[in-house]
């Protein structure tokens, strides 16, 4: 979801198949997430042959052959003919790679295929040879397993770690029913030590400032309203933040999203939220960037959107909080869930690296150098539209002076199914615009990953959190909810911090208790709004000898 935008189990949030039926209902990418993702045919590359709305009205609704629930099994049916298989494969790969039958259990494919057909109808495409739903269901069921195998986290061998994390419950921690913390981020260095934290709650609309010192927590609501996802500091303006607002908690196609400025108000008063640009789709985040070469005064806006809306765009002239003088759409696709502005190739120019979810499942880079005309390259694509990209970050993990890309996939909101292919990968940067991909760790439901030297050995480790409400349907010990991935000379080693409480869409790393070690502050995101929970959980970094 990055928290991935708009999360309730079973709520449709992202289309991943034309007829193949891989539809994600997530959003916590937007998170979250934000996040946590849009109907087929409404994105770049899917417009060919699309009928106009007027033509669709005159033609009337298209009917697709429906199949009874009994078709959920393939018992005693002959295999599909080669011609039928070809029809399904052509139809279900028209906008993205062909979904793999093995990615869903057999009994789930009727639901997935029907959703895909519904979204194909909404796309108004008329250029495809359309199989029947019965053919599509049989195609995917013939190659599907009865159930998905999932490795149990508690059965994973783990070597001894030089440190442990101790969960503490600071006095003064706020509890609320159904918190939906989409971001946990640092707010500078507070006087008197401890950690200053800001959180956003995309359900309640609260932006809250915290002071944590390990044993106590104090907080106040600095602003409320809307559905904030992520905050980004305004350059050179202490206390001012860009706010990416989703415009709605549940995923929808609309123009209620916005980018705003959070500005401090007088003593004891809540901060003001001043809109910069309204009328956008679901906005995850806004990042300052010098896009046109005239100074750091532009703003990169991530619109996750939903089915027919979303884009990655630049608002020219808005990077210091002023009104935009124009705009440039970098990518018209929906599903952009995370981005970073960083000089990847060390040429002195800012580059944009972004992760796209939905049916796209790509990592893209726009290399700067020519003002206003970046060089766009797709540097990675996951092999299947159902893999569920959920976040991205950058860090120099190997100490060679350039930024490597941390990419994760773990969206479970599409079907409620955690996957054995969920996890963390590193795209190692060779400094010459090429990347080597390494799969680092498996973590079903992963929602965020970040780098930090947790054990003080001089290299960068990884920390990760998981969010998926369906965890309760599995035996205890199945899932890691917080994970430390230690970088060692012999490779990556995984260590569980917390298991089974997979309710963390976002976290921050900070020295909470002032002992010089990096601690973990995890936000709480509960899909069930009736359950009171602490908004944050705190994990202190302890050496085993402490």
Short mmCIF file of C-alpha atoms in Angstrom, two decimals:
data_model
loop_
_atom_site.label_atom_id
_atom_site.label_comp_id
_atom_site.label_asym_id
_atom_site.label_seq_id
_atom_site.Cartn_x
_atom_site.Cartn_y
_atom_site.Cartn_z
CA UNK A 1 0.00 0.00 0.00
CA UNK A 2 3.40 1.52 0.15
CA UNK A 3 0.16 1.45 1.63
CA UNK A 4 -1.78 0.92 -1.30
CA UNK A 5 -4.78 3.00 -1.58
CA UNK A 6 -8.16 2.31 -0.33
CA UNK A 7 -8.26 -0.91 1.48
CA UNK A 8 -11.13 -3.01 2.50
CA UNK A 9 -11.11 -6.76 1.91
CA UNK A 10 -13.09 -7.57 -1.18
CA UNK A 11 -13.28 -4.01 -2.49
CA UNK A 12 -12.18 -3.81 -6.14
CA UNK A 13 -9.21 -1.50 -6.43
CA UNK A 14 -7.10 -2.62 -9.31
CA UNK A 15 -7.69 -4.38 -12.60
CA UNK A 16 -4.93 -6.61 -13.70
CA UNK A 17 -6.42 -8.53 -16.56
CA UNK A 18 -8.37 -8.15 -19.72
CA UNK A 19 -10.49 -11.23 -19.51
CA UNK A 20 -7.85 -12.96 -17.42
CA UNK A 21 -9.62 -11.66 -14.36
CA UNK A 22 -6.72 -10.68 -12.15
CA UNK A 23 -8.31 -7.82 -10.30
CA UNK A 24 -6.78 -6.29 -7.22
CA UNK A 25 -9.04 -4.68 -4.71
CA UNK A 26 -6.18 -3.05 -2.89
CA UNK A 27 -4.95 0.18 -2.48
CA UNK A 28 -3.09 0.37 0.86
CA UNK A 29 0.29 2.00 -1.77
CA UNK A 30 -1.25 3.98 -2.15
CA UNK A 31 -0.53 2.74 0.09
CA UNK A 32 -0.80 2.88 0.72
CA UNK A 33 0.64 2.66 1.05
CA UNK A 34 -0.38 4.39 0.63
CA UNK A 35 -0.59 1.49 -0.12
CA UNK A 36 -1.31 -0.66 -1.72
CA UNK A 37 -4.73 -0.82 -7.50
CA UNK A 38 -7.77 0.43 -13.00
CA UNK A 39 -9.84 -0.95 -15.71
CA UNK A 40 -8.21 -2.58 -18.68
CA UNK A 41 -8.32 -0.48 -21.80
CA UNK A 42 -8.18 2.84 -19.98
CA UNK A 43 -4.40 3.04 -19.95
CA UNK A 44 -1.66 3.73 -22.46
CA UNK A 45 -1.18 0.75 -24.69
CA UNK A 46 -4.80 -0.36 -24.29
CA UNK A 47 -6.53 2.34 -26.32
CA UNK A 48 -6.31 0.74 -29.76
CA UNK A 49 -9.72 -0.17 -31.10
CA UNK A 50 -11.58 1.41 -28.20
CA UNK A 51 -15.07 2.53 -29.12
CA UNK A 52 -16.22 6.01 -28.26
CA UNK A 53 -18.70 6.39 -25.39
CA UNK A 54 -21.35 7.43 -27.92
CA UNK A 55 -20.79 4.25 -29.90
CA UNK A 56 -21.05 2.23 -26.74
CA UNK A 57 -24.40 3.78 -25.93
CA UNK A 58 -25.80 3.15 -29.39
CA UNK A 59 -24.56 -0.41 -29.39
CA UNK A 60 -26.05 -1.18 -25.99
CA UNK A 61 -24.51 -3.41 -23.29
CA UNK A 62 -22.49 -6.35 -24.48
CA UNK A 63 -23.50 -9.74 -23.20
CA UNK A 64 -20.94 -12.35 -22.25
CA UNK A 65 -21.87 -15.99 -21.88
CA UNK A 66 -22.28 -16.68 -18.19
CA UNK A 67 -21.49 -19.97 -16.57
CA UNK A 68 -23.12 -21.56 -13.55
CA UNK A 69 -21.26 -21.90 -10.25
CA UNK A 70 -20.83 -25.59 -10.95
CA UNK A 71 -18.17 -24.65 -13.49
CA UNK A 72 -15.80 -24.00 -10.61
CA UNK A 73 -14.43 -27.49 -11.21
CA UNK A 74 -13.08 -29.11 -14.31
CA UNK A 75 -13.89 -32.68 -13.42
CA UNK A 76 -14.90 -34.97 -16.30
CA UNK A 77 -14.47 -32.21 -18.91
CA UNK A 78 -12.32 -32.73 -21.99
CA UNK A 79 -9.37 -30.38 -22.39
CA UNK A 80 -9.92 -27.16 -24.30
CA UNK A 81 -9.27 -27.33 -28.01
CA UNK A 82 -6.14 -25.65 -29.37
CA UNK A 83 -8.32 -23.00 -31.04
CA UNK A 84 -10.08 -22.19 -27.77
CA UNK A 85 -6.80 -21.99 -25.89
CA UNK A 86 -5.45 -19.58 -28.49
CA UNK A 87 -8.54 -17.37 -28.18
CA UNK A 88 -8.15 -17.17 -24.42
CA UNK A 89 -4.42 -16.50 -24.59
CA UNK A 90 -4.78 -13.72 -27.16
CA UNK A 91 -7.64 -12.09 -25.28
CA UNK A 92 -6.04 -12.32 -21.83
CA UNK A 93 -2.66 -10.96 -22.95
CA UNK A 94 -3.91 -8.03 -25.01
CA UNK A 95 -2.90 -5.41 -22.44
CA UNK A 96 -0.31 -7.13 -20.26
CA UNK A 97 1.51 -10.48 -19.92
CA UNK A 98 -0.71 -13.54 -19.89
CA UNK A 99 -1.64 -14.39 -16.29
CA UNK A 100 -0.27 -17.69 -15.03
CA UNK A 101 -2.96 -20.26 -14.09
CA UNK A 102 -0.86 -21.36 -11.10
CA UNK A 103 -1.24 -17.97 -9.43
CA UNK A 104 -4.75 -18.70 -8.13
CA UNK A 105 -6.30 -21.86 -6.71
CA UNK A 106 -8.73 -23.62 -9.01
CA UNK A 107 -11.91 -22.65 -7.19
CA UNK A 108 -11.06 -18.95 -7.36
CA UNK A 109 -10.68 -18.68 -11.13
CA UNK A 110 -14.40 -18.28 -11.98
CA UNK A 111 -14.55 -15.17 -9.79
CA UNK A 112 -11.32 -13.76 -11.24
CA UNK A 113 -12.35 -14.39 -14.84
CA UNK A 114 -15.78 -12.84 -14.37
CA UNK A 115 -14.26 -9.72 -12.88
CA UNK A 116 -11.91 -9.54 -15.82
CA UNK A 117 -14.78 -9.78 -18.31
CA UNK A 118 -16.65 -7.03 -16.47
CA UNK A 119 -13.64 -4.79 -16.76
CA UNK A 120 -13.18 -5.65 -20.43
CA UNK A 121 -16.75 -4.52 -21.03
CA UNK A 122 -16.04 -1.25 -19.21
CA UNK A 123 -12.98 -0.68 -21.44
CA UNK A 124 -15.20 -0.47 -24.58
CA UNK A 125 -12.62 -2.31 -26.67
CA UNK A 126 -14.02 -3.79 -29.87
CA UNK A 127 -10.83 -5.05 -31.54
CA UNK A 128 -10.49 -8.37 -29.68
CA UNK A 129 -11.74 -11.85 -30.53
CA UNK A 130 -13.60 -12.66 -27.34
CA UNK A 131 -13.72 -16.17 -25.88
CA UNK A 132 -16.60 -17.27 -23.72
CA UNK A 133 -16.21 -16.99 -19.98
CA UNK A 134 -16.59 -20.76 -19.78
CA UNK A 135 -13.58 -21.19 -22.07
CA UNK A 136 -11.51 -18.72 -20.07
CA UNK A 137 -12.40 -20.36 -16.76
CA UNK A 138 -11.55 -23.81 -18.07
CA UNK A 139 -8.26 -22.53 -19.50
CA UNK A 140 -7.07 -21.20 -16.16
CA UNK A 141 -8.51 -24.01 -14.07
CA UNK A 142 -6.79 -26.66 -16.17
CA UNK A 143 -3.41 -25.32 -15.07
CA UNK A 144 -4.36 -24.22 -11.55
CA UNK A 145 -3.50 -26.01 -8.30
CA UNK A 146 -6.15 -27.02 -5.77
CA UNK A 147 -4.52 -24.62 -3.29
CA UNK A 148 -1.50 -22.37 -3.09
CA UNK A 149 1.45 -23.68 -1.12
CA UNK A 150 2.82 -21.17 1.35
CA UNK A 151 6.03 -21.64 3.33
CA UNK A 152 5.55 -21.17 7.06
CA UNK A 153 7.78 -18.40 8.43
CA UNK A 154 8.29 -20.18 11.76
CA UNK A 155 9.77 -23.17 9.92
CA UNK A 156 12.49 -21.07 8.27
CA UNK A 157 15.95 -21.72 9.72
CA UNK A 158 17.41 -18.58 11.27
CA UNK A 159 20.96 -18.06 12.42
CA UNK A 160 21.71 -16.31 15.69
CA UNK A 161 21.44 -12.54 15.40
CA UNK A 162 23.65 -10.04 17.23
CA UNK A 163 20.58 -8.09 18.31
CA UNK A 164 16.95 -8.48 19.21
CA UNK A 165 14.02 -6.08 19.06
CA UNK A 166 12.00 -5.50 22.21
CA UNK A 167 8.42 -4.37 21.85
CA UNK A 168 7.57 -1.63 24.34
CA UNK A 169 4.26 0.04 25.11
CA UNK A 170 4.99 3.71 25.82
CA UNK A 171 2.66 5.41 28.24
CA UNK A 172 0.47 7.95 26.49
CA UNK A 173 0.05 5.90 23.32
CA UNK A 174 -3.25 6.74 21.58
CA UNK A 175 -5.67 3.96 20.70
CA UNK A 176 -8.49 4.33 18.19
CA UNK A 177 -10.95 1.99 16.49
CA UNK A 178 -9.84 1.05 13.01
CA UNK A 179 -6.69 3.12 12.56
CA UNK A 180 -5.48 3.33 8.95
CA UNK A 181 -1.95 4.70 9.27
CA UNK A 182 -0.69 5.21 5.73
CA UNK A 183 2.64 6.85 6.57
CA UNK A 184 5.06 7.11 9.48
CA UNK A 185 7.80 9.65 8.81
CA UNK A 186 10.44 11.58 10.75
CA UNK A 187 9.82 15.21 11.64
CA UNK A 188 13.32 16.47 12.33
CA UNK A 189 15.22 16.16 15.60
CA UNK A 190 13.21 17.12 18.69
CA UNK A 191 14.74 19.04 21.55
CA UNK A 192 15.49 16.79 24.49
CA UNK A 193 16.13 13.64 22.47
CA UNK A 194 13.79 10.88 21.39
CA UNK A 195 12.10 10.87 18.01
CA UNK A 196 9.69 13.31 16.37
CA UNK A 197 7.24 11.50 14.10
CA UNK A 198 4.39 12.47 11.80
CA UNK A 199 1.63 10.03 10.85
CA UNK A 200 -1.23 10.18 8.37
CA UNK A 201 -4.48 8.27 8.78
CA UNK A 202 -6.16 7.83 5.41
CA UNK A 203 -9.49 6.80 6.97
CA UNK A 204 -9.97 9.42 9.71
CA UNK A 205 -8.03 12.17 7.92
CA UNK A 206 -5.83 12.91 10.94
CA UNK A 207 -2.28 14.16 10.53
CA UNK A 208 -0.70 13.65 13.95
CA UNK A 209 2.65 14.76 15.38
CA UNK A 210 4.35 12.51 17.95
CA UNK A 211 7.22 12.69 20.39
CA UNK A 212 8.53 9.26 21.42
CA UNK A 213 11.34 8.67 23.89
CA UNK A 214 11.12 4.92 24.37
CA UNK A 215 9.03 4.88 27.54
CA UNK A 216 6.50 7.62 26.81
CA UNK A 217 4.53 8.88 23.85
CA UNK A 218 2.80 12.21 23.42
CA UNK A 219 0.93 13.39 20.36
CA UNK A 220 -1.42 16.01 18.99
CA UNK A 221 -3.52 16.30 15.87
CA UNK A 222 -1.92 19.00 13.73
CA UNK A 223 -4.54 18.83 10.96
CA UNK A 224 -7.61 16.81 10.06
CA UNK A 225 -9.76 16.39 7.01
CA UNK A 226 -9.71 14.61 3.71
CA UNK A 227 -7.83 11.34 3.19
CA UNK A 228 -4.11 12.11 3.43
CA UNK A 229 -1.69 9.45 2.24
CA UNK A 230 1.89 10.77 2.35
CA UNK A 231 3.71 13.91 3.45
CA UNK A 232 6.88 15.32 1.89
CA UNK A 233 8.82 18.28 3.34
CA UNK A 234 8.79 21.51 1.34
CA UNK A 235 12.44 22.39 0.57
CA UNK A 236 13.83 25.20 2.69
CA UNK A 237 10.59 25.70 4.61
CA UNK A 238 10.71 24.15 8.06
CA UNK A 239 7.35 22.88 9.26
CA UNK A 240 5.71 22.96 5.83
CA UNK A 241 4.78 19.73 4.08
CA UNK A 242 3.31 18.72 0.77
CA UNK A 243 0.23 16.54 1.32
CA UNK A 244 -0.89 13.92 -1.18
CA UNK A 245 -4.63 13.42 -0.61
CA UNK A 246 -6.48 10.41 -2.01
CA UNK A 247 -9.84 12.16 -2.12
CA UNK A 248 -11.64 9.08 -0.78
CA UNK A 249 -10.86 6.21 1.52
CA UNK A 250 -12.35 3.55 -0.74
CA UNK A 251 -10.93 3.14 -4.25
CA UNK A 252 -12.90 5.04 -6.88
CA UNK A 253 -12.41 6.81 -10.18
CA UNK A 254 -12.97 10.45 -9.37
CA UNK A 255 -11.39 13.89 -9.38
CA UNK A 256 -11.49 14.47 -5.63
CA UNK A 257 -7.75 13.95 -5.08
CA UNK A 258 -5.42 16.87 -4.48
CA UNK A 259 -1.98 18.18 -3.62
CA UNK A 260 -1.87 20.64 -0.74
CA UNK A 261 0.52 22.39 1.63
CA UNK A 262 0.42 21.74 5.38
CA UNK A 263 1.33 25.07 6.96
CA UNK A 264 1.87 25.78 10.67
CA UNK A 265 -0.72 27.98 12.35
CA UNK A 266 -0.62 29.97 15.55
CA UNK A 267 0.08 28.63 19.03
CA UNK A 268 -2.34 25.85 19.90
CA UNK A 269 -4.15 25.97 16.57
CA UNK A 270 -4.27 23.19 14.02
CA UNK A 271 -2.17 23.63 10.91
CA UNK A 272 -3.81 24.94 7.77
CA UNK A 273 -4.05 22.76 4.65
CA UNK A 274 -3.85 24.98 1.56
CA UNK A 275 -4.63 23.33 -1.79
CA UNK A 276 -2.10 23.68 -4.60
CA UNK A 277 -3.93 21.59 -7.19
CA UNK A 278 -7.35 20.01 -6.89
CA UNK A 279 -9.38 17.97 -9.34
CA UNK A 280 -6.90 15.08 -9.49
CA UNK A 281 -7.45 11.36 -9.09
CA UNK A 282 -6.23 9.50 -5.99
CA UNK A 283 -2.94 11.22 -5.13
CA UNK A 284 -0.41 9.17 -3.19
CA UNK A 285 2.46 11.61 -2.89
CA UNK A 286 4.07 14.78 -4.27
CA UNK A 287 7.86 15.20 -4.53
CA UNK A 288 9.89 18.35 -5.34
CA UNK A 289 11.99 18.10 -8.50
CA UNK A 290 13.92 20.43 -10.81
CA UNK A 291 12.28 19.11 -13.96
CA UNK A 292 12.68 21.96 -16.41
CA UNK A 293 16.16 23.06 -15.37
CA UNK A 294 15.13 26.42 -13.94
CA UNK A 295 15.62 25.52 -10.28
CA UNK A 296 13.99 23.18 -7.71
CA UNK A 297 10.52 24.59 -8.27
CA UNK A 298 8.52 21.76 -9.85
CA UNK A 299 6.44 19.03 -8.24
CA UNK A 300 6.22 15.35 -9.19
CA UNK A 301 2.70 14.08 -8.45
CA UNK A 302 1.86 10.39 -8.08
CA UNK A 303 -1.78 9.73 -8.92
CA UNK A 304 -2.48 6.09 -8.19
CA UNK A 305 -6.04 6.53 -9.43
CA UNK A 306 -8.13 3.41 -9.85
CA UNK A 307 -9.59 1.88 -13.01
CA UNK A 308 -9.85 4.76 -15.48
CA UNK A 309 -7.82 7.42 -13.72
CA UNK A 310 -4.25 7.98 -12.61
CA UNK A 311 -0.96 9.30 -13.97
CA UNK A 312 2.56 10.33 -13.05
CA UNK A 313 2.73 14.06 -13.76
CA UNK A 314 4.86 17.12 -13.07
CA UNK A 315 3.27 20.38 -11.93
CA UNK A 316 5.64 23.05 -13.23
CA UNK A 317 6.50 25.83 -10.82
CA UNK A 318 4.74 24.24 -7.84
CA UNK A 319 7.76 22.78 -6.05
CA UNK A 320 7.91 25.53 -3.42
CA UNK A 321 4.19 25.61 -2.72
CA UNK A 322 3.08 28.15 -5.30
CA UNK A 323 0.50 27.61 -8.04
CA UNK A 324 1.48 25.50 -11.03
CA UNK A 325 2.37 27.35 -14.23
CA UNK A 326 1.80 24.26 -16.36
CA UNK A 327 2.09 20.51 -16.29
CA UNK A 328 3.74 17.59 -18.02
CA UNK A 329 2.46 14.00 -17.92
CA UNK A 330 5.46 11.69 -17.58
CA UNK A 331 3.35 8.53 -17.71
CA UNK A 332 -0.42 8.23 -18.31
CA UNK A 333 -0.72 4.86 -16.59
CA UNK A 334 -2.67 4.38 -13.40
CA UNK A 335 -1.13 2.57 -10.44
CA UNK A 336 1.97 4.64 -9.62
CA UNK A 337 2.44 3.74 -5.98
CA UNK A 338 5.91 5.08 -5.10
CA UNK A 339 8.67 7.22 -6.60
CA UNK A 340 12.00 8.74 -5.64
CA UNK A 341 13.95 11.67 -7.07
CA UNK A 342 17.65 10.74 -7.07
CA UNK A 343 20.71 10.95 -9.31
CA UNK A 344 20.97 7.27 -10.26
CA UNK A 345 23.74 7.60 -12.86
CA UNK A 346 25.75 10.28 -11.00
CA UNK A 347 25.73 12.74 -13.90
CA UNK A 348 24.62 15.65 -11.72
CA UNK A 349 21.00 15.58 -12.90
CA UNK A 350 17.95 14.45 -10.95
CA UNK A 351 16.34 11.22 -12.14
CA UNK A 352 12.91 9.81 -11.32
CA UNK A 353 12.47 6.16 -10.38
CA UNK A 354 8.89 4.93 -9.97
CA UNK A 355 7.03 1.68 -9.31
CA UNK A 356 3.72 0.92 -11.01
CA UNK A 357 1.21 -1.62 -9.74
CA UNK A 358 -2.10 -2.63 -11.31
CA UNK A 359 -1.60 -4.81 -14.38
CA UNK A 360 1.71 -3.08 -15.17
CA UNK A 361 4.04 -4.32 -12.37
CA UNK A 362 7.04 -2.32 -13.59
CA UNK A 363 9.92 -0.22 -12.29
CA UNK A 364 10.64 2.75 -14.57
CA UNK A 365 13.34 5.41 -14.61
CA UNK A 366 13.28 8.85 -16.22
CA UNK A 367 16.90 9.97 -16.54
CA UNK A 368 17.44 13.73 -16.36
CA UNK A 369 20.01 15.62 -18.39
CA UNK A 370 17.92 17.38 -20.98
CA UNK A 371 15.60 19.78 -19.12
CA UNK A 372 11.98 18.82 -19.65
CA UNK A 373 12.85 15.81 -21.82
CA UNK A 374 14.00 12.91 -19.62
CA UNK A 375 15.13 9.59 -21.10
CA UNK A 376 12.50 6.99 -20.09
CA UNK A 377 13.55 3.37 -19.52
CA UNK A 378 11.74 0.41 -18.01
CA UNK A 379 14.36 -1.26 -15.81
CA UNK A 380 12.31 -4.13 -14.40
CA UNK A 381 9.01 -5.89 -14.92
CA UNK A 382 7.54 -8.61 -12.75
CA UNK A 383 6.62 -11.76 -14.68
CA UNK A 384 2.88 -11.75 -14.01
CA UNK A 385 0.17 -9.08 -13.55
CA UNK A 386 -0.94 -10.67 -10.27
CA UNK A 387 2.33 -10.29 -8.36
CA UNK A 388 1.12 -7.19 -6.51
CA UNK A 389 3.83 -4.51 -6.47
CA UNK A 390 3.59 -2.68 -3.16
CA UNK A 391 6.56 -0.35 -2.70
CA UNK A 392 9.91 1.08 -3.72
CA UNK A 393 12.85 2.84 -2.07
CA UNK A 394 16.44 3.71 -2.93
CA UNK A 395 19.69 3.38 -0.94
CA UNK A 396 23.37 2.77 -1.60
CA UNK A 397 23.37 -0.83 -0.38
CA UNK A 398 26.86 -1.81 -1.56
CA UNK A 399 28.75 1.40 -0.71
CA UNK A 400 29.84 2.11 -4.28
CA UNK A 401 28.46 5.66 -4.29
CA UNK A 402 25.33 5.16 -6.36
CA UNK A 403 21.76 4.43 -5.34
CA UNK A 404 20.35 0.93 -5.66
CA UNK A 405 16.62 0.26 -5.94
CA UNK A 406 14.66 -1.71 -3.35
CA UNK A 407 11.45 -3.06 -4.93
CA UNK A 408 8.79 -5.10 -3.14
CA UNK A 409 5.62 -6.96 -4.08
CA UNK A 410 3.11 -8.12 -1.48
CA UNK A 411 -0.36 -6.82 -2.25
CA UNK A 412 -2.88 -9.31 -0.86
CA UNK A 413 -5.94 -7.14 -1.27
CA UNK A 414 -6.68 -8.42 -4.76
CA UNK A 415 -7.92 -11.79 -3.57
CA UNK A 416 -6.90 -12.04 0.08
CA UNK A 417 -4.23 -14.55 -0.91
CA UNK A 418 -0.70 -14.24 0.45
CA UNK A 419 1.82 -15.61 -2.04
CA UNK A 420 5.11 -17.42 -1.88
CA UNK A 421 6.36 -15.06 -4.61
CA UNK A 422 5.86 -11.99 -2.42
CA UNK A 423 9.04 -10.40 -1.17
CA UNK A 424 12.00 -8.06 -1.57
CA UNK A 425 14.34 -7.67 -4.52
CA UNK A 426 17.28 -5.34 -5.04
CA UNK A 427 18.04 -3.79 -8.41
CA UNK A 428 21.79 -3.31 -8.13
CA UNK A 429 22.89 -0.15 -9.94
CA UNK A 430 26.03 -0.50 -12.05
CA UNK A 431 26.25 3.28 -12.48
CA UNK A 432 25.81 3.00 -16.24
CA UNK A 433 22.01 2.82 -16.47
CA UNK A 434 21.92 -0.96 -16.10
CA UNK A 435 20.63 -2.99 -13.15
CA UNK A 436 21.17 -6.53 -11.89
CA UNK A 437 18.18 -8.03 -10.09
CA UNK A 438 18.64 -10.06 -6.91
CA UNK A 439 15.76 -11.68 -5.03
CA UNK A 440 16.54 -11.02 -1.37
CA UNK A 441 13.76 -12.37 0.85
CA UNK A 442 10.30 -13.92 0.77
CA UNK A 443 7.64 -12.07 2.75
CA UNK A 444 3.94 -12.58 1.97
CA UNK A 445 1.98 -9.35 2.28
CA UNK A 446 5.01 -7.06 2.40
CA UNK A 447 3.98 -3.40 2.31
CA UNK A 448 7.18 -1.40 2.94
CA UNK A 449 10.93 -1.95 3.03
CA UNK A 450 13.73 0.45 3.96
CA UNK A 451 17.49 0.34 4.50
CA UNK A 452 19.42 1.05 7.72
CA UNK A 453 22.52 -0.23 9.54
CA UNK A 454 20.72 -1.94 12.39
CA UNK A 455 23.63 -3.91 13.82
CA UNK A 456 26.27 -1.19 13.56
CA UNK A 457 28.63 -3.17 11.33
CA UNK A 458 28.92 -0.46 8.69
CA UNK A 459 26.69 -1.88 5.98
CA UNK A 460 23.06 -1.37 5.08
CA UNK A 461 20.50 -3.93 6.26
CA UNK A 462 16.83 -4.01 5.28
CA UNK A 463 13.70 -3.72 7.42
CA UNK A 464 10.28 -4.74 6.13
CA UNK A 465 6.65 -4.71 7.29
CA UNK A 466 3.59 -6.67 6.14
CA UNK A 467 -0.05 -5.77 5.83
CA UNK A 468 -2.77 -8.25 4.95
CA UNK A 469 -6.06 -8.66 6.81
CA UNK A 470 -6.46 -12.32 5.82
CA UNK A 471 -3.67 -13.46 8.15
CA UNK A 472 -6.19 -14.79 10.69
CA UNK A 473 -7.18 -17.61 8.37
CA UNK A 474 -3.75 -19.21 8.71
CA UNK A 475 -2.07 -21.08 11.59
CA UNK A 476 0.11 -19.07 13.99
CA UNK A 477 3.68 -18.71 12.79
CA UNK A 478 2.77 -18.55 9.12
CA UNK A 479 3.75 -14.94 8.50
CA UNK A 480 6.46 -12.44 9.34
CA UNK A 481 4.83 -9.12 10.11
CA UNK A 482 8.10 -7.26 10.80
CA UNK A 483 11.36 -8.55 9.39
CA UNK A 484 15.05 -7.67 9.63
CA UNK A 485 17.10 -8.77 6.61
CA UNK A 486 20.74 -8.64 7.69
CA UNK A 487 23.44 -7.95 5.10
CA UNK A 488 26.49 -10.11 5.77
CA UNK A 489 29.63 -11.07 3.81
CA UNK A 490 27.91 -14.41 3.15
CA UNK A 491 24.70 -12.88 1.79
CA UNK A 492 21.34 -11.84 3.22
CA UNK A 493 20.04 -13.43 6.43
CA UNK A 494 16.45 -13.03 7.61
CA UNK A 495 15.42 -12.52 11.23
CA UNK A 496 11.84 -12.22 12.42
CA UNK A 497 11.04 -9.19 14.57
CA UNK A 498 7.31 -9.91 14.86
CA UNK A 499 5.05 -12.64 13.53
CA UNK A 500 1.37 -12.93 12.63
CA UNK A 501 0.28 -9.37 13.41
CA UNK A 502 0.30 -8.25 9.77
CA UNK A 503 -1.27 -4.84 10.28
CA UNK A 504 1.61 -2.55 9.35
CA UNK A 505 1.28 -0.62 6.11
CA UNK A 506 4.05 1.82 7.06
CA UNK A 507 6.92 2.33 9.48
CA UNK A 508 9.83 4.65 10.26
CA UNK A 509 13.35 4.01 11.57
CA UNK A 510 14.66 6.30 14.31
CA UNK A 511 16.64 6.26 17.55
CA UNK A 512 13.68 6.42 19.91
CA UNK A 513 15.46 5.87 23.23
CA UNK A 514 18.69 7.80 22.56
CA UNK A 515 21.11 4.86 22.81
CA UNK A 516 22.58 5.40 19.36
CA UNK A 517 20.83 2.43 17.75
CA UNK A 518 18.14 2.46 15.11
CA UNK A 519 14.72 1.48 16.47
CA UNK A 520 11.49 0.71 14.63
CA UNK A 521 8.18 2.59 14.83
CA UNK A 522 5.37 0.78 12.98
CA UNK A 523 1.96 2.19 12.15
CA UNK A 524 -1.26 0.23 12.60
CA UNK A 525 -3.72 -0.33 9.76
CA UNK A 526 -6.85 -2.28 10.55
CA UNK A 527 -9.38 -3.05 7.85
CA UNK A 528 -11.92 -3.68 10.65
CA UNK A 529 -12.94 -0.21 11.90
CA UNK A 530 -14.53 -1.57 15.08
CA UNK A 531 -11.32 -2.77 16.70
CA UNK A 532 -9.50 -0.30 19.00
CA UNK A 533 -5.76 -0.51 18.43
CA UNK A 534 -2.72 1.60 19.32
CA UNK A 535 -1.85 3.84 16.40
CA UNK A 536 1.85 2.95 16.67
CA UNK A 537 3.96 0.10 18.00
CA UNK A 538 7.55 0.70 19.11
CA UNK A 539 10.37 -1.83 18.84
CA UNK A 540 13.67 -0.99 20.57
CA UNK A 541 16.93 -2.28 19.13
CA UNK A 542 18.73 -4.26 21.85
CA UNK A 543 21.99 -6.13 21.69
CA UNK A 544 21.76 -9.63 23.11
CA UNK A 545 24.18 -8.66 25.87
CA UNK A 546 21.95 -5.80 27.09
#
